[in-house]
Amino acid sequence: MFFNSIAFAIFLPIVFFLYWFVFNKSKSSQNALLIIASYYFYSCWDWRFLFLLVFSTFLDYYTGIQIEKGKSEKSRKFWFWLSILVNLGFLGVFKYYNFFANSFSELLNSVGIQASPILLNVILPVGISFYTFHGLSYVIDIYYKRIKAEYNFVDYSLFVSYFPLLVAGPIERATHLLPQVKVKREFNFEKAKEGIYQIIWGLVKKVVIADTCATYANAIFDHYPSMNSFSLILGAVYFAFQIYGDFSGYSDIALGTSKLFGLDLLRNFNYPYFSRDIAEFWRRWHISLSSWFRDYLYIPLGGSKGGLWMKVRNTFIIFVVSGFWHGANWTYIAWGFINAFYFLPLLLRNSNRNNMDTIVLSWNFNSVKTIISILSTFLITCIAWIFFRAKTITDAILYLKRIFTSKDFGFQYLDNERYNYELLVMIGLFVLVEWNNRTKIEPVSGKRSTVKLALAIMAIMAFGTFSDYKEFIYFQF
């Protein structure tokens, strides 16, 4: 079930009504309804994968209890590694087995050994990367005694499978969400209103910005050998706004939907394209994943406490693994490696923590240095996005090469619904709105919020359509 579908537009009000008017007697009844709704929501993708979700939930629930009850370190380690290995095993089989089988076969063929890989004909379960990381963080936190095990199976199940975040995040922590599901929620009109505003703005990002940019980005990337330099540059920019509008739009809808039920989710985006360096970008982009890798991979590897070599090694590990998390393709690994390379000069100069503003109130937009920093960070981010979007590393390299060899900077007409310049105007207006909102946690709030909401709805009606909805990009991860 897509957030940008008629089915969800029907599903959400029904669950909302039942939640506040029928199942509102206790925390248990509220959680039970949300579990039923979440399992139905997930089964709309493919009901067979519901069994995998339930098994993963029970595995981490049971091993978490056993880790806490363990009377010896050997027993605790056994249950800890059982959960880790089974979770990563499922993720590896469904998401990475064919990639490794093909890569190994190609390696053998390259040295003259003929090999035909045995491949699995399986569909990647939607959301598996996200709910697997929910469970892993929970088990790891119990093992290191940061939290206590949850003994209420319904409460824990809701933490893992809560439908707004189930298929594309944000990646929640037990320390943040579990305490909320363990108490009865009371209806808060202001929070519900904020939720509706955030849902609407998320839909604007998705159906107005992302889906429109996708039309052009797809056409340009699919036909890059015949495109001129200017069109290829636009293609990279279009994809940058497509993936941002798509994924941050999903996160806004997820956070807004959750507010309707009195639950707060972790913020996942904080205006990343206004970042002044790549380190700041990664503190503002997909925040829940970046912080997950920081806390559960980077710091356990030693973080920045060791010598220079350890810092460099750990930085490259976390970025490459982050790239590989996104998909079983060498392009994602290359994308992660490129971002690590971007990060390296900041690390060597010990300036990776220079721009730590949570909400940037101190920026002077008239500052030439600030403008150059923002634009240069966006430029190198777009270059990295080319590798993320391309089908192969070779395609990405040829795409970049043609930008510098075509030397034609005129508009090319694309046989689509809109002209390039109209889309550029739309992106420009979107950037201005984002800049105006950069100091706000809520995207549509403050004075004249009703007017902003009306304009957002008008934009959806003018440019978006629910009858031809497009899948969110991060569903494939």
CSV table of C-alpha atoms in Angstrom, one decimal:
chain,number,residue,atom,x,y,z
A,1,MET,CA,0.0,0.0,0.0
A,2,PHE,CA,1.5,3.3,-1.1
A,3,PHE,CA,1.3,6.5,0.9
A,4,ASN,CA,0.4,8.3,-2.3
A,5,SER,CA,-2.5,6.0,-3.2
A,6,ILE,CA,-6.3,6.0,-3.0
A,7,ALA,CA,-6.1,2.9,-0.9
A,8,PHE,CA,-4.0,4.6,1.8
A,9,ALA,CA,-6.3,7.7,1.6
A,10,ILE,CA,-9.2,5.3,2.6
A,11,PHE,CA,-7.1,3.2,5.0
A,12,LEU,CA,-5.8,6.0,7.2
A,13,PRO,CA,-9.1,7.7,8.2
A,14,ILE,CA,-10.6,4.3,9.0
A,15,VAL,CA,-7.7,3.4,11.3
A,16,PHE,CA,-7.8,6.9,12.8
A,17,PHE,CA,-11.5,6.7,13.6
A,18,LEU,CA,-11.2,3.2,15.2
A,19,TYR,CA,-8.1,4.2,17.1
A,20,TRP,CA,-9.6,7.2,18.8
A,21,PHE,CA,-13.3,6.3,19.0
A,22,VAL,CA,-13.5,2.5,19.4
A,23,PHE,CA,-10.1,1.2,20.6
A,24,ASN,CA,-9.3,4.2,22.9
A,25,LYS,CA,-10.0,2.5,26.2
A,26,SER,CA,-6.5,1.5,27.0
A,27,LYS,CA,-2.9,1.3,25.8
A,28,SER,CA,-3.4,-2.4,25.1
A,29,SER,CA,-6.4,-1.9,22.8
A,30,GLN,CA,-4.7,1.0,21.0
A,31,ASN,CA,-1.6,-1.1,20.4
A,32,ALA,CA,-3.6,-4.1,19.3
A,33,LEU,CA,-5.4,-2.1,16.7
A,34,LEU,CA,-2.1,-0.6,15.4
A,35,ILE,CA,-0.6,-4.1,15.1
A,36,ILE,CA,-3.6,-5.3,13.1
A,37,ALA,CA,-3.5,-2.3,10.9
A,38,SER,CA,0.3,-2.6,10.4
A,39,TYR,CA,0.1,-6.3,9.5
A,40,TYR,CA,-2.7,-5.5,7.0
A,41,PHE,CA,-0.7,-2.6,5.6
A,42,TYR,CA,2.3,-4.9,5.1
A,43,SER,CA,0.3,-7.8,3.7
A,44,CYS,CA,-0.9,-5.5,0.9
A,45,TRP,CA,2.5,-5.8,-0.6
A,46,ASP,CA,2.8,-9.6,-0.4
A,47,TRP,CA,1.1,-11.5,2.3
A,48,ARG,CA,3.7,-14.3,2.2
A,49,PHE,CA,6.4,-11.9,3.6
A,50,LEU,CA,4.2,-11.3,6.6
A,51,PHE,CA,5.5,-14.6,8.0
A,52,LEU,CA,9.1,-13.4,7.7
A,53,LEU,CA,8.2,-10.2,9.5
A,54,VAL,CA,6.5,-12.1,12.3
A,55,PHE,CA,9.4,-14.5,12.6
A,56,SER,CA,12.0,-11.7,12.7
A,57,THR,CA,9.9,-10.0,15.4
A,58,PHE,CA,9.6,-13.1,17.5
A,59,LEU,CA,13.3,-13.9,17.1
A,60,ASP,CA,14.5,-10.6,18.5
A,61,TYR,CA,11.8,-10.5,21.2
A,62,TYR,CA,12.8,-14.0,22.5
A,63,THR,CA,16.6,-13.5,22.1
A,64,GLY,CA,16.3,-10.2,23.9
A,65,ILE,CA,14.7,-11.8,26.9
A,66,GLN,CA,17.3,-14.6,26.9
A,67,ILE,CA,20.2,-12.2,26.7
A,68,GLU,CA,18.8,-10.3,29.7
A,69,LYS,CA,18.2,-13.5,31.7
A,70,GLY,CA,21.5,-15.0,30.8
A,71,LYS,CA,23.4,-16.1,33.9
A,72,SER,CA,26.8,-16.3,32.1
A,73,GLU,CA,28.5,-14.2,29.5
A,74,LYS,CA,28.7,-17.3,27.3
A,75,SER,CA,24.9,-17.7,27.4
A,76,ARG,CA,24.4,-14.0,26.6
A,77,LYS,CA,26.8,-14.1,23.7
A,78,PHE,CA,25.1,-17.2,22.3
A,79,TRP,CA,21.7,-15.6,22.1
A,80,PHE,CA,23.2,-12.3,21.0
A,81,TRP,CA,25.0,-13.8,18.0
A,82,LEU,CA,22.1,-16.1,17.2
A,83,SER,CA,19.9,-13.0,16.6
A,84,ILE,CA,22.7,-11.1,14.7
A,85,LEU,CA,23.5,-14.0,12.4
A,86,VAL,CA,19.9,-15.0,11.7
A,87,ASN,CA,18.9,-11.4,11.0
A,88,LEU,CA,21.9,-10.7,8.8
A,89,GLY,CA,21.5,-14.2,7.2
A,90,PHE,CA,17.9,-13.4,6.1
A,91,LEU,CA,19.0,-10.0,4.8
A,92,GLY,CA,22.0,-11.6,3.0
A,93,VAL,CA,19.9,-14.3,1.3
A,94,PHE,CA,17.1,-12.1,0.1
A,95,LYS,CA,19.1,-9.0,-0.8
A,96,TYR,CA,22.7,-10.0,-1.5
A,97,TYR,CA,23.0,-13.7,-2.5
A,98,ASN,CA,22.5,-13.2,-6.2
A,99,PHE,CA,24.9,-10.3,-6.2
A,100,PHE,CA,27.7,-12.3,-4.6
A,101,ALA,CA,26.9,-15.4,-6.8
A,102,ASN,CA,27.1,-13.3,-10.0
A,103,SER,CA,30.2,-11.4,-8.9
A,104,PHE,CA,32.0,-14.6,-8.0
A,105,SER,CA,31.0,-16.2,-11.3
A,106,GLU,CA,32.2,-13.2,-13.3
A,107,LEU,CA,35.5,-13.3,-11.4
A,108,LEU,CA,36.0,-16.9,-12.3
A,109,ASN,CA,35.1,-16.3,-15.9
A,110,SER,CA,37.6,-13.4,-16.1
A,111,VAL,CA,40.5,-15.8,-15.3
A,112,GLY,CA,39.3,-18.5,-17.7
A,113,ILE,CA,37.3,-20.6,-15.4
A,114,GLN,CA,33.8,-21.1,-16.8
A,115,ALA,CA,31.1,-20.9,-14.1
A,116,SER,CA,27.4,-20.6,-14.1
A,117,PRO,CA,26.0,-19.2,-10.8
A,118,ILE,CA,23.1,-20.8,-9.1
A,119,LEU,CA,20.7,-18.0,-8.5
A,120,LEU,CA,17.6,-17.6,-6.3
A,121,ASN,CA,14.4,-16.6,-7.9
A,122,VAL,CA,13.1,-14.6,-4.9
A,123,ILE,CA,11.5,-11.1,-4.5
A,124,LEU,CA,13.2,-8.8,-2.1
A,125,PRO,CA,10.7,-8.4,0.9
A,126,VAL,CA,9.8,-4.7,1.1
A,127,GLY,CA,11.2,-3.0,4.1
A,128,ILE,CA,13.5,-5.8,5.2
A,129,SER,CA,16.5,-3.6,5.6
A,130,PHE,CA,14.6,-1.2,7.8
A,131,TYR,CA,12.8,-3.6,10.2
A,132,THR,CA,15.9,-5.8,10.4
A,133,PHE,CA,17.9,-2.8,11.7
A,134,HIS,CA,15.0,-2.0,14.2
A,135,GLY,CA,15.5,-5.5,15.7
A,136,LEU,CA,19.3,-5.4,15.5
A,137,SER,CA,19.6,-2.1,17.4
A,138,TYR,CA,17.2,-3.5,20.1
A,139,VAL,CA,19.2,-6.7,20.7
A,140,ILE,CA,22.5,-4.8,20.6
A,141,ASP,CA,21.3,-2.3,23.2
A,142,ILE,CA,20.1,-5.1,25.5
A,143,TYR,CA,23.4,-7.0,25.2
A,144,TYR,CA,25.3,-3.8,26.2
A,145,LYS,CA,22.8,-3.2,29.0
A,146,ARG,CA,21.6,0.2,27.6
A,147,ILE,CA,18.0,-0.9,27.9
A,148,LYS,CA,15.9,-3.6,29.5
A,149,ALA,CA,14.2,-6.4,27.4
A,150,GLU,CA,10.6,-5.9,26.6
A,151,TYR,CA,8.3,-8.7,27.9
A,152,ASN,CA,5.1,-7.5,26.3
A,153,PHE,CA,5.1,-9.1,22.9
A,154,VAL,CA,2.4,-6.8,21.5
A,155,ASP,CA,4.3,-3.7,22.5
A,156,TYR,CA,7.5,-5.0,21.0
A,157,SER,CA,5.8,-6.1,17.8
A,158,LEU,CA,4.4,-2.6,17.4
A,159,PHE,CA,7.8,-1.1,17.8
A,160,VAL,CA,9.1,-3.3,14.9
A,161,SER,CA,6.2,-3.3,12.6
A,162,TYR,CA,4.5,0.1,13.2
A,163,PHE,CA,3.1,0.8,9.7
A,164,PRO,CA,4.2,4.4,9.1
A,165,LEU,CA,7.8,3.5,9.4
A,166,LEU,CA,7.7,-0.2,8.4
A,167,VAL,CA,8.8,-0.2,4.8
A,168,ALA,CA,11.1,2.9,4.5
A,169,GLY,CA,11.9,4.2,7.9
A,170,PRO,CA,12.9,6.2,9.7
A,171,ILE,CA,15.0,3.5,11.5
A,172,GLU,CA,13.6,3.8,15.1
A,173,ARG,CA,15.4,3.1,18.3
A,174,ALA,CA,13.8,1.1,21.2
A,175,THR,CA,14.9,3.8,23.6
A,176,HIS,CA,12.8,6.4,21.7
A,177,LEU,CA,9.6,4.5,20.5
A,178,LEU,CA,9.0,1.8,23.0
A,179,PRO,CA,8.4,4.1,26.0
A,180,GLN,CA,5.7,5.8,23.8
A,181,VAL,CA,3.9,2.6,23.0
A,182,LYS,CA,3.9,1.5,26.6
A,183,VAL,CA,1.5,4.3,27.7
A,184,LYS,CA,-2.0,5.2,26.6
A,185,ARG,CA,-2.1,8.0,24.1
A,186,GLU,CA,-4.5,10.9,24.5
A,187,PHE,CA,-5.8,12.9,21.5
A,188,ASN,CA,-4.0,16.1,21.0
A,189,PHE,CA,-5.6,18.4,18.4
A,190,GLU,CA,-2.5,20.5,17.8
A,191,LYS,CA,-0.3,17.5,17.2
A,192,ALA,CA,-2.9,16.0,14.9
A,193,LYS,CA,-3.1,19.3,12.9
A,194,GLU,CA,0.7,19.3,12.7
A,195,GLY,CA,0.5,15.7,11.4
A,196,ILE,CA,-1.9,16.6,8.6
A,197,TYR,CA,0.2,19.6,7.6
A,198,GLN,CA,3.3,17.4,7.4
A,199,ILE,CA,1.5,14.7,5.4
A,200,ILE,CA,0.4,17.3,2.9
A,201,TRP,CA,3.9,18.7,2.6
A,202,GLY,CA,5.3,15.2,2.2
A,203,LEU,CA,2.9,14.6,-0.7
A,204,VAL,CA,3.9,17.8,-2.3
A,205,LYS,CA,7.6,16.7,-2.2
A,206,LYS,CA,6.6,13.3,-3.6
A,207,VAL,CA,4.0,13.9,-6.3
A,208,VAL,CA,4.9,17.4,-7.3
A,209,ILE,CA,8.7,17.5,-7.0
A,210,ALA,CA,10.0,13.9,-7.0
A,211,ASP,CA,7.6,12.4,-9.6
A,212,THR,CA,8.0,15.4,-11.9
A,213,CYS,CA,11.8,15.3,-11.6
A,214,ALA,CA,11.7,11.5,-12.2
A,215,THR,CA,10.1,12.0,-15.6
A,216,TYR,CA,13.1,14.0,-16.8
A,217,ALA,CA,15.8,12.3,-14.8
A,218,ASN,CA,14.8,8.9,-16.1
A,219,ALA,CA,14.7,10.1,-19.7
A,220,ILE,CA,18.1,11.7,-19.4
A,221,PHE,CA,19.8,8.8,-17.7
A,222,ASP,CA,18.2,6.2,-20.0
A,223,HIS,CA,19.4,8.2,-23.1
A,224,TYR,CA,22.6,9.8,-21.8
A,225,PRO,CA,24.8,8.9,-24.9
A,226,SER,CA,22.6,11.2,-27.0
A,227,MET,CA,22.3,14.0,-24.5
A,228,ASN,CA,24.4,17.2,-24.4
A,229,SER,CA,26.4,18.6,-21.5
A,230,PHE,CA,23.7,20.9,-20.2
A,231,SER,CA,21.0,18.2,-20.3
A,232,LEU,CA,23.3,15.7,-18.4
A,233,ILE,CA,24.0,18.3,-15.7
A,234,LEU,CA,20.2,18.9,-15.5
A,235,GLY,CA,19.7,15.1,-15.2
A,236,ALA,CA,22.0,14.9,-12.2
A,237,VAL,CA,20.2,17.9,-10.6
A,238,TYR,CA,16.8,16.5,-11.3
A,239,PHE,CA,17.7,13.2,-9.8
A,240,ALA,CA,19.1,15.0,-6.7
A,241,PHE,CA,15.8,16.6,-6.2
A,242,GLN,CA,13.9,13.4,-7.1
A,243,ILE,CA,15.6,11.3,-4.5
A,244,TYR,CA,15.3,14.1,-1.9
A,245,GLY,CA,11.7,14.8,-2.6
A,246,ASP,CA,10.9,11.1,-2.7
A,247,PHE,CA,12.6,10.0,0.4
A,248,SER,CA,12.1,13.1,2.6
A,249,GLY,CA,8.5,13.2,1.4
A,250,TYR,CA,8.0,9.6,2.6
A,251,SER,CA,9.6,10.5,5.9
A,252,ASP,CA,7.3,13.6,6.3
A,253,ILE,CA,4.2,11.4,5.6
A,254,ALA,CA,5.4,8.8,8.0
A,255,LEU,CA,6.1,11.4,10.8
A,256,GLY,CA,2.8,13.2,10.1
A,257,THR,CA,0.8,10.0,10.1
A,258,SER,CA,2.3,8.9,13.4
A,259,LYS,CA,1.4,12.2,15.0
A,260,LEU,CA,-2.2,11.4,14.2
A,261,PHE,CA,-1.9,8.5,16.6
A,262,GLY,CA,0.0,10.4,19.3
A,263,LEU,CA,3.4,8.9,18.6
A,264,ASP,CA,6.6,10.8,17.6
A,265,LEU,CA,9.1,9.3,15.2
A,266,LEU,CA,12.7,10.3,14.7
A,267,ARG,CA,13.4,13.2,12.4
A,268,ASN,CA,15.0,11.8,9.2
A,269,PHE,CA,15.9,14.9,7.2
A,270,ASN,CA,17.0,18.4,8.1
A,271,TYR,CA,17.4,20.4,4.9
A,272,PRO,CA,20.5,18.6,3.7
A,273,TYR,CA,21.0,20.5,0.5
A,274,PHE,CA,21.8,23.6,2.5
A,275,SER,CA,24.8,21.9,4.0
A,276,ARG,CA,28.2,23.7,4.0
A,277,ASP,CA,30.3,20.5,3.8
A,278,ILE,CA,29.8,16.8,3.2
A,279,ALA,CA,30.1,16.0,6.9
A,280,GLU,CA,27.2,18.4,7.6
A,281,PHE,CA,25.3,16.8,4.7
A,282,TRP,CA,25.5,13.4,6.3
A,283,ARG,CA,24.3,14.8,9.6
A,284,ARG,CA,21.2,16.1,7.8
A,285,TRP,CA,20.5,13.3,5.2
A,286,HIS,CA,18.8,10.1,6.3
A,287,ILE,CA,19.6,10.9,9.8
A,288,SER,CA,18.3,7.7,11.3
A,289,LEU,CA,20.6,5.5,9.1
A,290,SER,CA,23.6,7.7,9.5
A,291,SER,CA,23.3,7.7,13.3
A,292,TRP,CA,22.6,3.9,13.3
A,293,PHE,CA,25.9,3.2,11.5
A,294,ARG,CA,27.7,5.7,13.8
A,295,ASP,CA,26.4,4.1,17.0
A,296,TYR,CA,26.5,0.4,16.0
A,297,LEU,CA,29.4,0.2,13.5
A,298,TYR,CA,31.7,3.3,13.6
A,299,ILE,CA,32.0,3.7,17.4
A,300,PRO,CA,32.4,-0.1,18.1
A,301,LEU,CA,35.2,-0.1,15.4
A,302,GLY,CA,37.0,2.5,17.5
A,303,GLY,CA,35.5,5.6,16.0
A,304,SER,CA,37.9,8.6,16.1
A,305,LYS,CA,39.7,7.6,19.2
A,306,GLY,CA,42.6,5.8,17.6
A,307,GLY,CA,45.3,7.1,15.3
A,308,LEU,CA,44.9,8.6,11.9
A,309,TRP,CA,44.9,5.3,10.1
A,310,MET,CA,42.0,4.0,12.3
A,311,LYS,CA,40.0,7.1,11.6
A,312,VAL,CA,40.5,6.8,7.9
A,313,ARG,CA,39.8,3.0,7.9
A,314,ASN,CA,36.6,3.4,10.0
A,315,THR,CA,35.4,6.2,7.8
A,316,PHE,CA,35.7,4.2,4.6
A,317,ILE,CA,34.1,1.2,6.2
A,318,ILE,CA,31.1,3.0,7.4
A,319,PHE,CA,30.5,4.8,4.0
A,320,VAL,CA,31.1,1.7,1.9
A,321,VAL,CA,28.8,-0.4,4.2
A,322,SER,CA,26.2,2.4,4.0
A,323,GLY,CA,26.4,2.2,0.2
A,324,PHE,CA,26.1,-1.6,0.2
A,325,TRP,CA,23.1,-1.3,2.5
A,326,HIS,CA,21.3,0.5,-0.2
A,327,GLY,CA,21.4,-2.3,-2.7
A,328,ALA,CA,23.3,-5.2,-4.2
A,329,ASN,CA,25.1,-3.3,-7.0
A,330,TRP,CA,28.6,-2.1,-7.4
A,331,THR,CA,27.3,1.4,-8.1
A,332,TYR,CA,26.1,1.8,-4.5
A,333,ILE,CA,29.5,0.7,-3.2
A,334,ALA,CA,31.1,3.2,-5.5
A,335,TRP,CA,28.7,5.9,-4.2
A,336,GLY,CA,29.7,5.1,-0.7
A,337,PHE,CA,33.4,5.1,-1.5
A,338,ILE,CA,33.1,8.5,-3.2
A,339,ASN,CA,31.4,10.0,-0.2
A,340,ALA,CA,34.2,8.6,2.0
A,341,PHE,CA,36.7,10.2,-0.3
A,342,TYR,CA,34.8,13.5,0.0
A,343,PHE,CA,34.9,13.2,3.8
A,344,LEU,CA,38.6,12.4,4.0
A,345,PRO,CA,40.0,16.0,3.6
A,346,LEU,CA,37.7,17.2,6.5
A,347,LEU,CA,38.9,14.3,8.6
A,348,LEU,CA,42.6,15.0,7.9
A,349,ARG,CA,42.1,18.7,8.7
A,350,ASN,CA,40.0,17.7,11.8
A,351,SER,CA,37.2,20.0,10.5
A,352,ASN,CA,34.5,17.4,10.1
A,353,ARG,CA,32.6,18.9,13.0
A,354,ASN,CA,32.8,22.6,12.1
A,355,ASN,CA,29.2,23.0,11.1
A,356,MET,CA,27.3,21.5,14.0
A,357,ASP,CA,24.3,23.8,14.0
A,358,THR,CA,21.1,21.8,14.6
A,359,ILE,CA,18.9,24.6,13.2
A,360,VAL,CA,20.9,27.0,11.2
A,361,LEU,CA,19.9,30.4,12.5
A,362,SER,CA,23.4,32.0,12.2
A,363,TRP,CA,23.8,31.6,8.5
A,364,ASN,CA,24.4,34.8,6.6
A,365,PHE,CA,23.0,34.1,3.1
A,366,ASN,CA,24.7,37.2,1.8
A,367,SER,CA,28.1,35.7,2.7
A,368,VAL,CA,29.9,34.7,-0.4
A,369,LYS,CA,31.8,32.0,1.5
A,370,THR,CA,28.5,30.4,2.7
A,371,ILE,CA,27.0,30.5,-0.8
A,372,ILE,CA,30.1,28.9,-2.3
A,373,SER,CA,30.2,26.2,0.4
A,374,ILE,CA,26.5,25.3,-0.1
A,375,LEU,CA,26.8,25.2,-3.9
A,376,SER,CA,30.1,23.2,-3.9
A,377,THR,CA,28.7,20.7,-1.4
A,378,PHE,CA,25.6,20.3,-3.6
A,379,LEU,CA,27.8,19.9,-6.7
A,380,ILE,CA,29.8,17.1,-5.3
A,381,THR,CA,26.7,15.5,-3.9
A,382,CYS,CA,25.2,15.5,-7.4
A,383,ILE,CA,28.3,13.9,-8.9
A,384,ALA,CA,28.0,11.1,-6.3
A,385,TRP,CA,24.3,10.8,-7.1
A,386,ILE,CA,25.2,9.9,-10.7
A,387,PHE,CA,26.8,6.7,-9.5
A,388,PHE,CA,23.8,6.0,-7.3
A,389,ARG,CA,21.4,6.4,-10.2
A,390,ALA,CA,23.4,4.8,-13.0
A,391,LYS,CA,22.8,1.1,-13.8
A,392,THR,CA,26.6,0.3,-13.8
A,393,ILE,CA,29.8,2.0,-12.8
A,394,THR,CA,30.7,2.2,-16.5
A,395,ASP,CA,27.5,4.1,-17.3
A,396,ALA,CA,28.3,6.6,-14.5
A,397,ILE,CA,31.8,7.2,-15.8
A,398,LEU,CA,30.6,7.6,-19.4
A,399,TYR,CA,27.8,9.9,-18.2
A,400,LEU,CA,30.4,12.2,-16.4
A,401,LYS,CA,32.8,11.9,-19.4
A,402,ARG,CA,30.1,13.1,-21.8
A,403,ILE,CA,29.3,16.1,-19.6
A,404,PHE,CA,32.9,17.4,-20.3
A,405,THR,CA,33.1,16.2,-23.9
A,406,SER,CA,29.8,17.2,-25.4
A,407,LYS,CA,30.3,21.0,-24.8
A,408,ASP,CA,26.8,21.8,-25.9
A,409,PHE,CA,24.8,23.8,-23.3
A,410,GLY,CA,21.5,24.4,-25.1
A,411,PHE,CA,18.1,23.2,-24.0
A,412,GLN,CA,17.1,19.8,-25.4
A,413,TYR,CA,13.4,19.1,-25.8
A,414,LEU,CA,12.3,15.9,-24.2
A,415,ASP,CA,9.1,14.2,-25.3
A,416,ASN,CA,7.4,14.5,-21.9
A,417,GLU,CA,4.6,16.5,-20.4
A,418,ARG,CA,6.6,19.6,-19.4
A,419,TYR,CA,9.6,21.6,-20.7
A,420,ASN,CA,12.8,21.8,-18.8
A,421,TYR,CA,12.5,25.5,-17.9
A,422,GLU,CA,9.1,24.9,-16.2
A,423,LEU,CA,10.6,22.2,-14.0
A,424,LEU,CA,13.5,24.5,-13.2
A,425,VAL,CA,11.1,27.2,-12.1
A,426,MET,CA,9.3,24.6,-9.9
A,427,ILE,CA,12.6,23.5,-8.3
A,428,GLY,CA,13.6,27.1,-7.7
A,429,LEU,CA,10.3,27.8,-5.9
A,430,PHE,CA,10.7,24.6,-3.9
A,431,VAL,CA,14.2,25.7,-2.8
A,432,LEU,CA,12.9,29.1,-1.7
A,433,VAL,CA,10.2,27.4,0.4
A,434,GLU,CA,12.8,25.0,1.9
A,435,TRP,CA,15.1,28.0,2.7
A,436,ASN,CA,12.2,29.8,4.3
A,437,ASN,CA,11.4,26.7,6.4
A,438,ARG,CA,15.0,25.9,7.3
A,439,THR,CA,14.6,27.1,10.9
A,440,LYS,CA,11.5,25.1,11.5
A,441,ILE,CA,11.0,21.5,12.7
A,442,GLU,CA,7.5,21.4,11.2
A,443,PRO,CA,7.5,22.1,7.4
A,444,VAL,CA,4.2,23.9,7.3
A,445,SER,CA,3.8,25.9,10.4
A,446,GLY,CA,3.7,29.4,11.8
A,447,LYS,CA,1.8,32.3,10.5
A,448,ARG,CA,-0.4,31.8,7.5
A,449,SER,CA,-0.1,28.0,7.8
A,450,THR,CA,-3.6,27.6,6.5
A,451,VAL,CA,-2.7,29.5,3.4
A,452,LYS,CA,0.5,27.4,3.0
A,453,LEU,CA,-1.6,24.3,3.3
A,454,ALA,CA,-4.1,25.4,0.7
A,455,LEU,CA,-1.3,26.2,-1.7
A,456,ALA,CA,0.3,22.8,-1.1
A,457,ILE,CA,-3.0,21.1,-1.8
A,458,MET,CA,-3.4,23.1,-5.0
A,459,ALA,CA,0.1,22.1,-6.1
A,460,ILE,CA,-0.8,18.4,-5.6
A,461,MET,CA,-4.0,18.8,-7.6
A,462,ALA,CA,-2.2,20.6,-10.4
A,463,PHE,CA,0.9,18.4,-10.8
A,464,GLY,CA,0.2,15.2,-9.0
A,465,THR,CA,-2.2,12.3,-9.6
A,466,PHE,CA,-3.1,9.5,-7.3
A,467,SER,CA,-4.5,7.4,-10.2
A,468,ASP,CA,-0.9,7.0,-11.6
A,469,TYR,CA,1.1,6.9,-8.4
A,470,LYS,CA,4.8,6.1,-8.5
A,471,GLU,CA,6.6,3.8,-6.0
A,472,PHE,CA,8.9,5.4,-3.5
A,473,ILE,CA,12.6,5.0,-4.3
A,474,TYR,CA,13.6,3.5,-1.0
A,475,PHE,CA,11.1,0.6,-1.2
A,476,GLN,CA,13.8,-1.2,-3.2
A,477,PHE,CA,16.3,-0.9,-0.3
